PDB file of C-alpha atoms in Angstrom:
ATOM      1  CA  MET A   1      93.939  98.397  81.913  1.00  0.00           C
ATOM      2  CA  ALA A   2      97.630  97.755  81.278  1.00  0.00           C
ATOM      3  CA  THR A   3     100.676 100.008  81.084  1.00  0.00           C
ATOM      4  CA  TYR A   4     103.319  99.082  78.524  1.00  0.00           C
ATOM      5  CA  VAL A   5     106.785 100.667  78.526  1.00  0.00           C
ATOM      6  CA  ILE A   6     108.311 100.577  75.038  1.00  0.00           C
ATOM      7  CA  GLY A   7     111.955 100.919  74.038  1.00  0.00           C
ATOM      8  CA  ASP A   8     113.499 103.246  71.461  1.00  0.00           C
ATOM      9  CA  LEU A   9     111.432 103.538  68.275  1.00  0.00           C
ATOM     10  CA  GLN A  10     113.972 105.526  66.235  1.00  0.00           C
ATOM     11  CA  GLY A  11     111.646 105.904  63.296  1.00  0.00           C
ATOM     12  CA  CYS A  12     110.441 102.288  63.269  1.00  0.00           C
ATOM     13  CA  TYR A  13     106.684 102.734  62.986  1.00  0.00           C
ATOM     14  CA  THR A  14     105.956  99.415  61.266  1.00  0.00           C
ATOM     15  CA  PRO A  15     107.582  97.298  64.028  1.00  0.00           C
ATOM     16  CA  LEU A  16     105.676  99.407  66.573  1.00  0.00           C
ATOM     17  CA  GLN A  17     102.378  98.454  64.966  1.00  0.00           C
ATOM     18  CA  ARG A  18     103.389  94.788  65.025  1.00  0.00           C
ATOM     19  CA  LEU A  19     104.254  95.115  68.707  1.00  0.00           C
ATOM     20  CA  LEU A  20     100.888  96.695  69.499  1.00  0.00           C
ATOM     21  CA  GLN A  21      99.185  93.762  67.787  1.00  0.00           C
ATOM     22  CA  ARG A  22     101.373  91.368  69.773  1.00  0.00           C
ATOM     23  CA  ILE A  23     100.273  92.863  73.105  1.00  0.00           C
ATOM     24  CA  ASP A  24      96.638  93.179  71.976  1.00  0.00           C
ATOM     25  CA  TYR A  25      96.797  96.897  72.672  1.00  0.00           C
ATOM     26  CA  ASN A  26      93.477  98.551  73.557  1.00  0.00           C
ATOM     27  CA  PRO A  27      93.720 102.323  72.976  1.00  0.00           C
ATOM     28  CA  GLN A  28      90.653 102.966  75.148  1.00  0.00           C
ATOM     29  CA  GLN A  29      92.082 101.183  78.179  1.00  0.00           C
ATOM     30  CA  ASP A  30      95.848 100.774  77.930  1.00  0.00           C
ATOM     31  CA  MET A  31      98.651 103.279  78.529  1.00  0.00           C
ATOM     32  CA  LEU A  32     101.836 103.420  76.456  1.00  0.00           C
ATOM     33  CA  TRP A  33     105.075 104.805  77.873  1.00  0.00           C
ATOM     34  CA  PHE A  34     107.886 105.510  75.393  1.00  0.00           C
ATOM     35  CA  CYS A  35     111.514 105.631  76.548  1.00  0.00           C
ATOM     36  CA  GLY A  36     112.488 108.379  74.108  1.00  0.00           C
ATOM     37  CA  ASP A  37     114.248 108.557  70.744  1.00  0.00           C
ATOM     38  CA  LEU A  38     111.026 108.409  68.781  1.00  0.00           C
ATOM     39  CA  VAL A  39     112.932 109.583  65.701  1.00  0.00           C
ATOM     40  CA  ALA A  40     116.101 109.177  63.627  1.00  0.00           C
ATOM     41  CA  ARG A  41     117.863 106.402  61.742  1.00  0.00           C
ATOM     42  CA  GLY A  42     114.703 104.456  60.882  1.00  0.00           C
ATOM     43  CA  PRO A  43     112.571 105.285  57.806  1.00  0.00           C
ATOM     44  CA  GLU A  44     109.327 106.340  59.543  1.00  0.00           C
ATOM     45  CA  SER A  45     110.144 109.126  61.995  1.00  0.00           C
ATOM     46  CA  LEU A  46     107.234 111.229  60.773  1.00  0.00           C
ATOM     47  CA  ALA A  47     104.756 108.395  61.328  1.00  0.00           C
ATOM     48  CA  CYS A  48     106.166 107.695  64.790  1.00  0.00           C
ATOM     49  CA  LEU A  49     105.713 111.299  65.911  1.00  0.00           C
ATOM     50  CA  GLN A  50     102.255 111.550  64.384  1.00  0.00           C
ATOM     51  CA  PHE A  51     101.118 108.350  66.052  1.00  0.00           C
ATOM     52  CA  VAL A  52     102.450 109.033  69.545  1.00  0.00           C
ATOM     53  CA  LYS A  53     101.089 112.587  69.437  1.00  0.00           C
ATOM     54  CA  SER A  54      97.683 111.266  68.329  1.00  0.00           C
ATOM     55  CA  LEU A  55      97.422 109.140  71.485  1.00  0.00           C
ATOM     56  CA  GLY A  56      97.047 112.249  73.624  1.00  0.00           C
ATOM     57  CA  ASP A  57      96.933 111.492  77.339  1.00  0.00           C
ATOM     58  CA  ARG A  58      96.955 107.728  76.655  1.00  0.00           C
ATOM     59  CA  ALA A  59     100.698 107.945  76.042  1.00  0.00           C
ATOM     60  CA  ILE A  60     103.727 109.372  77.837  1.00  0.00           C
ATOM     61  CA  THR A  61     107.095 109.877  76.232  1.00  0.00           C
ATOM     62  CA  VAL A  62     110.364 111.214  77.554  1.00  0.00           C
ATOM     63  CA  LEU A  63     112.879 112.978  75.353  1.00  0.00           C
ATOM     64  CA  GLY A  64     115.945 111.184  74.031  1.00  0.00           C
ATOM     65  CA  ASN A  65     119.134 112.553  72.509  1.00  0.00           C
ATOM     66  CA  HIS A  66     117.816 112.097  68.958  1.00  0.00           C
ATOM     67  CA  ASP A  67     114.609 113.933  69.830  1.00  0.00           C
ATOM     68  CA  LEU A  68     116.566 116.882  71.238  1.00  0.00           C
ATOM     69  CA  HIS A  69     118.867 116.853  68.212  1.00  0.00           C
ATOM     70  CA  LEU A  70     115.824 117.039  65.938  1.00  0.00           C
ATOM     71  CA  ILE A  71     114.603 120.114  67.818  1.00  0.00           C
ATOM     72  CA  ALA A  72     118.040 121.726  67.536  1.00  0.00           C
ATOM     73  CA  CYS A  73     118.094 121.041  63.787  1.00  0.00           C
ATOM     74  CA  TYR A  74     114.642 122.565  63.404  1.00  0.00           C
ATOM     75  CA  TYR A  75     115.919 125.791  64.957  1.00  0.00           C
ATOM     76  CA  GLY A  76     119.067 125.799  62.809  1.00  0.00           C
ATOM     77  CA  ILE A  77     121.433 125.219  65.726  1.00  0.00           C
ATOM     78  CA  SER A  78     122.637 121.895  64.337  1.00  0.00           C
ATOM     79  CA  SER A  79     122.332 120.005  61.062  1.00  0.00           C
ATOM     80  CA  ALA A  80     120.764 116.648  60.392  1.00  0.00           C
ATOM     81  CA  LYS A  81     123.040 114.040  58.847  1.00  0.00           C
ATOM     82  CA  PRO A  82     121.891 111.837  55.956  1.00  0.00           C
ATOM     83  CA  GLN A  83     121.904 108.782  58.237  1.00  0.00           C
ATOM     84  CA  ASP A  84     119.437 110.522  60.561  1.00  0.00           C
ATOM     85  CA  ASN A  85     116.849 109.825  57.842  1.00  0.00           C
ATOM     86  CA  LEU A  86     114.733 112.859  58.699  1.00  0.00           C
ATOM     87  CA  GLN A  87     114.068 114.211  55.193  1.00  0.00           C
ATOM     88  CA  THR A  88     110.393 113.189  55.111  1.00  0.00           C
ATOM     89  CA  LEU A  89     109.803 114.695  58.533  1.00  0.00           C
ATOM     90  CA  PHE A  90     111.391 118.022  57.607  1.00  0.00           C
ATOM     91  CA  ALA A  91     109.282 118.139  54.435  1.00  0.00           C
ATOM     92  CA  SER A  92     106.023 117.576  56.312  1.00  0.00           C
ATOM     93  CA  PRO A  93     103.501 120.430  56.590  1.00  0.00           C
ATOM     94  CA  GLN A  94     102.980 119.234  60.173  1.00  0.00           C
ATOM     95  CA  LEU A  95     106.599 119.884  61.162  1.00  0.00           C
ATOM     96  CA  ASP A  96     105.927 123.042  63.189  1.00  0.00           C
ATOM     97  CA  GLU A  97     103.110 121.390  65.107  1.00  0.00           C
ATOM     98  CA  LEU A  98     105.130 118.244  65.795  1.00  0.00           C
ATOM     99  CA  ILE A  99     108.176 120.154  67.021  1.00  0.00           C
ATOM    100  CA  HIS A 100     105.993 122.244  69.315  1.00  0.00           C
ATOM    101  CA  TRP A 101     104.467 119.050  70.723  1.00  0.00           C
ATOM    102  CA  LEU A 102     107.891 117.434  71.158  1.00  0.00           C
ATOM    103  CA  ARG A 103     109.147 120.466  73.093  1.00  0.00           C
ATOM    104  CA  GLN A 104     106.396 119.920  75.668  1.00  0.00           C
ATOM    105  CA  GLN A 105     107.576 116.411  76.550  1.00  0.00           C
ATOM    106  CA  PRO A 106     109.582 115.763  79.741  1.00  0.00           C
ATOM    107  CA  LEU A 107     113.087 114.444  80.282  1.00  0.00           C
ATOM    108  CA  LEU A 108     111.938 112.415  83.271  1.00  0.00           C
ATOM    109  CA  HIS A 109     108.587 110.858  84.093  1.00  0.00           C
ATOM    110  CA  THR A 110     107.542 109.621  87.534  1.00  0.00           C
ATOM    111  CA  SER A 111     104.246 107.979  88.389  1.00  0.00           C
ATOM    112  CA  GLU A 112     102.055 109.791  90.900  1.00  0.00           C
ATOM    113  CA  ASP A 113     102.865 107.255  93.613  1.00  0.00           C
ATOM    114  CA  MET A 114     106.623 107.493  92.815  1.00  0.00           C
ATOM    115  CA  ARG A 115     106.794 103.732  92.256  1.00  0.00           C
ATOM    116  CA  TYR A 116     107.854 104.022  88.609  1.00  0.00           C
ATOM    117  CA  ILE A 117     110.362 106.258  86.845  1.00  0.00           C
ATOM    118  CA  MET A 118     111.107 106.526  83.138  1.00  0.00           C
ATOM    119  CA  VAL A 119     114.086 108.260  81.534  1.00  0.00           C
ATOM    120  CA  HIS A 120     115.824 107.830  78.206  1.00  0.00           C
ATOM    121  CA  ALA A 121     119.422 107.158  79.277  1.00  0.00           C
ATOM    122  CA  GLY A 122     119.713 107.201  83.059  1.00  0.00           C
ATOM    123  CA  LEU A 123     120.092 109.110  86.295  1.00  0.00           C
ATOM    124  CA  ALA A 124     123.451 110.574  87.280  1.00  0.00           C
ATOM    125  CA  PRO A 125     125.059 108.969  90.337  1.00  0.00           C
ATOM    126  CA  ASP A 126     125.590 112.432  91.832  1.00  0.00           C
ATOM    127  CA  TRP A 127     121.846 112.977  92.152  1.00  0.00           C
ATOM    128  CA  SER A 128     119.086 111.856  94.434  1.00  0.00           C
ATOM    129  CA  VAL A 129     115.703 111.248  92.806  1.00  0.00           C
ATOM    130  CA  PRO A 130     114.362 114.595  94.126  1.00  0.00           C
ATOM    131  CA  GLN A 131     117.414 116.362  92.659  1.00  0.00           C
ATOM    132  CA  ALA A 132     116.824 114.642  89.319  1.00  0.00           C
ATOM    133  CA  MET A 133     113.215 115.781  89.367  1.00  0.00           C
ATOM    134  CA  GLN A 134     114.231 119.348  90.209  1.00  0.00           C
ATOM    135  CA  MET A 135     116.900 119.586  87.513  1.00  0.00           C
ATOM    136  CA  THR A 136     114.816 117.990  84.764  1.00  0.00           C
ATOM    137  CA  ALA A 137     111.905 120.295  85.612  1.00  0.00           C
ATOM    138  CA  GLU A 138     114.243 123.281  85.128  1.00  0.00           C
ATOM    139  CA  VAL A 139     115.376 122.045  81.706  1.00  0.00           C
ATOM    140  CA  GLN A 140     111.836 121.151  80.659  1.00  0.00           C
ATOM    141  CA  GLN A 141     110.543 124.597  81.542  1.00  0.00           C
ATOM    142  CA  GLN A 142     113.284 126.258  79.511  1.00  0.00           C
ATOM    143  CA  LEU A 143     112.683 124.020  76.498  1.00  0.00           C
ATOM    144  CA  ARG A 144     108.965 124.732  76.575  1.00  0.00           C
ATOM    145  CA  THR A 145     109.153 128.509  76.996  1.00  0.00           C
ATOM    146  CA  ASP A 146     112.408 129.710  75.391  1.00  0.00           C
ATOM    147  CA  PRO A 147     114.346 126.837  73.807  1.00  0.00           C
ATOM    148  CA  LEU A 148     117.132 128.717  72.023  1.00  0.00           C
ATOM    149  CA  PRO A 149     119.381 129.476  75.042  1.00  0.00           C
ATOM    150  CA  LEU A 150     119.159 125.823  76.054  1.00  0.00           C
ATOM    151  CA  LEU A 151     119.747 124.392  72.588  1.00  0.00           C
ATOM    152  CA  HIS A 152     122.759 126.635  71.977  1.00  0.00           C
ATOM    153  CA  ILE A 153     124.652 125.186  74.977  1.00  0.00           C
ATOM    154  CA  MET A 154     123.304 121.628  74.800  1.00  0.00           C
ATOM    155  CA  TYR A 155     126.190 119.967  72.953  1.00  0.00           C
ATOM    156  CA  GLY A 156     129.362 119.038  74.853  1.00  0.00           C
ATOM    157  CA  ASN A 157     130.687 116.533  77.387  1.00  0.00           C
ATOM    158  CA  THR A 158     131.315 118.808  80.362  1.00  0.00           C
ATOM    159  CA  PRO A 159     130.804 119.187  83.253  1.00  0.00           C
ATOM    160  CA  GLU A 160     131.371 115.571  84.274  1.00  0.00           C
ATOM    161  CA  ARG A 161     130.252 116.020  87.882  1.00  0.00           C
ATOM    162  CA  PHE A 162     127.180 117.818  89.178  1.00  0.00           C
ATOM    163  CA  THR A 163     129.307 119.672  91.720  1.00  0.00           C
ATOM    164  CA  ASP A 164     131.242 121.204  88.800  1.00  0.00           C
ATOM    165  CA  ALA A 165     128.070 122.609  87.223  1.00  0.00           C
ATOM    166  CA  LEU A 166     128.543 126.134  88.518  1.00  0.00           C
ATOM    167  CA  SER A 167     126.293 128.025  86.111  1.00  0.00           C
ATOM    168  CA  VAL A 168     122.706 127.584  85.003  1.00  0.00           C
ATOM    169  CA  GLN A 169     123.873 126.631  81.533  1.00  0.00           C
ATOM    170  CA  GLN A 170     126.246 123.987  82.921  1.00  0.00           C
ATOM    171  CA  ARG A 171     123.421 122.510  84.995  1.00  0.00           C
ATOM    172  CA  TRP A 172     121.285 122.295  81.881  1.00  0.00           C
ATOM    173  CA  ARG A 173     123.971 120.462  79.925  1.00  0.00           C
ATOM    174  CA  TYR A 174     124.783 118.093  82.768  1.00  0.00           C
ATOM    175  CA  THR A 175     121.096 117.265  83.112  1.00  0.00           C
ATOM    176  CA  ILE A 176     120.652 116.627  79.394  1.00  0.00           C
ATOM    177  CA  ASN A 177     123.798 114.494  79.255  1.00  0.00           C
ATOM    178  CA  SER A 178     122.694 112.411  82.215  1.00  0.00           C
ATOM    179  CA  CYS A 179     119.133 111.870  81.048  1.00  0.00           C
ATOM    180  CA  THR A 180     119.702 111.428  77.317  1.00  0.00           C
ATOM    181  CA  ARG A 181     123.330 110.409  76.628  1.00  0.00           C
ATOM    182  CA  MET A 182     124.929 108.644  79.599  1.00  0.00           C
ATOM    183  CA  ARG A 183     125.864 104.967  79.610  1.00  0.00           C
ATOM    184  CA  PHE A 184     129.038 104.675  81.660  1.00  0.00           C
ATOM    185  CA  CYS A 185     130.558 106.593  84.532  1.00  0.00           C
ATOM    186  CA  ARG A 186     134.043 106.590  85.974  1.00  0.00           C
ATOM    187  CA  PRO A 187     134.428 104.861  89.359  1.00  0.00           C
ATOM    188  CA  ASP A 188     134.019 108.211  91.125  1.00  0.00           C
ATOM    189  CA  GLY A 189     130.643 108.794  89.425  1.00  0.00           C
ATOM    190  CA  ALA A 190     131.871 111.264  86.790  1.00  0.00           C
ATOM    191  CA  LEU A 191     130.010 110.972  83.488  1.00  0.00           C
ATOM    192  CA  GLU A 192     131.881 109.277  80.617  1.00  0.00           C
ATOM    193  CA  LEU A 193     129.984 109.984  77.416  1.00  0.00           C
ATOM    194  CA  LYS A 194     132.079 108.466  74.628  1.00  0.00           C
ATOM    195  CA  GLU A 195     131.975 104.730  75.304  1.00  0.00           C
ATOM    196  CA  LYS A 196     128.943 102.929  73.800  1.00  0.00           C
ATOM    197  CA  GLY A 197     129.845  99.266  74.109  1.00  0.00           C
ATOM    198  CA  HIS A 198     128.825  96.447  76.420  1.00  0.00           C
ATOM    199  CA  PRO A 199     129.866  96.490  80.098  1.00  0.00           C
ATOM    200  CA  ARG A 200     131.563  93.104  79.741  1.00  0.00           C
ATOM    201  CA  ASN A 201     134.225  94.802  77.622  1.00  0.00           C
ATOM    202  CA  GLN A 202     135.068  97.304  80.370  1.00  0.00           C
ATOM    203  CA  THR A 203     137.563  96.961  83.173  1.00  0.00           C
ATOM    204  CA  VAL A 204     137.461 100.532  84.466  1.00  0.00           C
ATOM    205  CA  LEU A 205     134.196 102.227  83.503  1.00  0.00           C
ATOM    206  CA  VAL A 206     131.041 101.424  85.479  1.00  0.00           C
ATOM    207  CA  PRO A 207     127.478 101.269  84.071  1.00  0.00           C
ATOM    208  CA  TRP A 208     125.478 104.141  85.527  1.00  0.00           C
ATOM    209  CA  PHE A 209     122.831 101.840  86.988  1.00  0.00           C
ATOM    210  CA  GLU A 210     125.353 100.110  89.260  1.00  0.00           C
ATOM    211  CA  PHE A 211     125.554 103.326  91.279  1.00  0.00           C
ATOM    212  CA  TRP A 212     121.819 103.026  91.966  1.00  0.00           C
ATOM    213  CA  ARG A 213     121.896  99.424  93.178  1.00  0.00           C
ATOM    214  CA  ASN A 214     120.239  99.335  96.620  1.00  0.00           C
ATOM    215  CA  ARG A 215     119.626 103.099  96.412  1.00  0.00           C
ATOM    216  CA  LEU A 216     116.539 103.266  94.262  1.00  0.00           C
ATOM    217  CA  GLN A 217     113.180 102.598  95.915  1.00  0.00           C
ATOM    218  CA  ALA A 218     111.248 102.802  92.641  1.00  0.00           C
ATOM    219  CA  GLU A 219     111.343 100.747  89.453  1.00  0.00           C
ATOM    220  CA  LEU A 220     113.136 102.584  86.661  1.00  0.00           C
ATOM    221  CA  PHE A 221     112.775 102.085  82.902  1.00  0.00           C
ATOM    222  CA  PHE A 222     115.317 103.319  80.357  1.00  0.00           C
ATOM    223  CA  GLY A 223     116.292 102.883  76.715  1.00  0.00           C
ATOM    224  CA  HIS A 224     119.245 104.352  74.772  1.00  0.00           C
ATOM    225  CA  TRP A 225     121.747 101.525  75.299  1.00  0.00           C
ATOM    226  CA  ALA A 226     121.208  99.056  72.461  1.00  0.00           C
ATOM    227  CA  ALA A 227     124.360  97.075  73.304  1.00  0.00           C
ATOM    228  CA  LEU A 228     122.664  95.833  76.491  1.00  0.00           C
ATOM    229  CA  ASN A 229     119.953  94.197  74.350  1.00  0.00           C
ATOM    230  CA  GLY A 230     117.402  94.775  77.085  1.00  0.00           C
ATOM    231  CA  TYR A 231     119.448  93.327  79.965  1.00  0.00           C
ATOM    232  CA  SER A 232     120.153  95.082  83.257  1.00  0.00           C
ATOM    233  CA  PRO A 233     121.601  93.167  86.216  1.00  0.00           C
ATOM    234  CA  VAL A 234     119.905  95.498  88.716  1.00  0.00           C
ATOM    235  CA  ALA A 235     116.536  93.973  89.538  1.00  0.00           C
ATOM    236  CA  ASN A 236     114.424  97.126  89.653  1.00  0.00           C
ATOM    237  CA  ILE A 237     116.123  98.890  86.717  1.00  0.00           C
ATOM    238  CA  HIS A 238     114.778  97.750  83.346  1.00  0.00           C
ATOM    239  CA  ALA A 239     116.652  98.205  80.045  1.00  0.00           C
ATOM    240  CA  LEU A 240     114.270  98.361  77.082  1.00  0.00           C
ATOM    241  CA  ASP A 241     116.339  99.330  74.034  1.00  0.00           C
ATOM    242  CA  THR A 242     116.713  96.074  72.127  1.00  0.00           C
ATOM    243  CA  GLY A 243     118.081  97.597  68.929  1.00  0.00           C
ATOM    244  CA  CYS A 244     114.969  97.764  66.762  1.00  0.00           C
ATOM    245  CA  VAL A 245     116.535 100.158  64.266  1.00  0.00           C
ATOM    246  CA  TRP A 246     119.579  97.877  63.951  1.00  0.00           C
ATOM    247  CA  GLY A 247     117.451  94.894  62.939  1.00  0.00           C
ATOM    248  CA  ASN A 248     117.166  93.251  66.342  1.00  0.00           C
ATOM    249  CA  ALA A 249     113.826  93.729  68.176  1.00  0.00           C
ATOM    250  CA  LEU A 250     111.339  96.204  69.598  1.00  0.00           C
ATOM    251  CA  THR A 251     110.353  95.451  73.173  1.00  0.00           C
ATOM    252  CA  ALA A 252     107.522  96.361  75.536  1.00  0.00           C
ATOM    253  CA  TYR A 253     107.324  95.688  79.274  1.00  0.00           C
ATOM    254  CA  CYS A 254     103.940  95.398  80.997  1.00  0.00           C
ATOM    255  CA  ILE A 255     104.145  97.009  84.422  1.00  0.00           C
ATOM    256  CA  GLU A 256     101.133  95.158  85.801  1.00  0.00           C
ATOM    257  CA  THR A 257     102.203  91.637  84.755  1.00  0.00           C
ATOM    258  CA  GLN A 258     105.994  92.181  84.686  1.00  0.00           C
ATOM    259  CA  GLN A 259     106.062  90.439  81.312  1.00  0.00           C
ATOM    260  CA  ARG A 260     108.124  91.382  78.266  1.00  0.00           C
ATOM    261  CA  TYR A 261     106.961  91.221  74.664  1.00  0.00           C
ATOM    262  CA  SER A 262     109.171  91.599  71.592  1.00  0.00           C
ATOM    263  CA  VAL A 263     108.766  91.631  67.826  1.00  0.00           C
ATOM    264  CA  ALA A 264     111.339  91.638  65.060  1.00  0.00           C
ATOM    265  CA  GLY A 265     112.926  94.981  64.373  1.00  0.00           C
ATOM    266  CA  LEU A 266     113.681  96.852  61.186  1.00  0.00           C
ATOM    267  CA  THR A 267     114.700  94.772  58.201  1.00  0.00           C
ATOM    268  CA  ARG A 268     117.975  96.239  56.988  1.00  0.00           C
TER     269      ARG A 268
END
């Protein structure tokens, strides 16, 4: 049995199937972990959701910012843009079922032995791992049982520090921003949510994972940050978004062998 952690699909079902052939995936024995953003931008969001859902307990996915945005659009709280490429998904008779399934997925996944953690974007420097688990569990429960109050307050860049999250709603937003949107922080650990580029172009902002260097006892897997092209300088923190939807590659990491596999991404 092998466990493969796969970077952002973003509607790229055909490259996913090539990647599964590349790793000689055995659906009866192997586990697939998905780093979130199953949908949006690519042409096959419907197929991606259908496939991952069909795997049942042989797959684990965490929610990304595009997945949450899809849920908000479904409930009429936001609107999909043409470049989101979600028309086929919204026209599907399976839409209700797929959205319900997506709402059940976590923001953060930890293995039973706490050796491995998966999140879409990252973990806020202000948190410990137990705090991250507590806060994501709170958001997950709300999304599963009564999503509208959460979705209505989801969008926005504040609060920037966990200590400034004084209300339940502010804690929800801070948690969502950390787990699904964050790339950089200010030197004091405050979230900075606008910059999307490569760390080499920064002189002030600090990649979130640098705050976890020598702090994290587990191995952590994340996606979201295509500009990194799968590179993280922190040994036990693994970047897996290699820009499939932008024509670069789709990547899987085998936990047991510590080997990476990649196939060509979407042809644009």
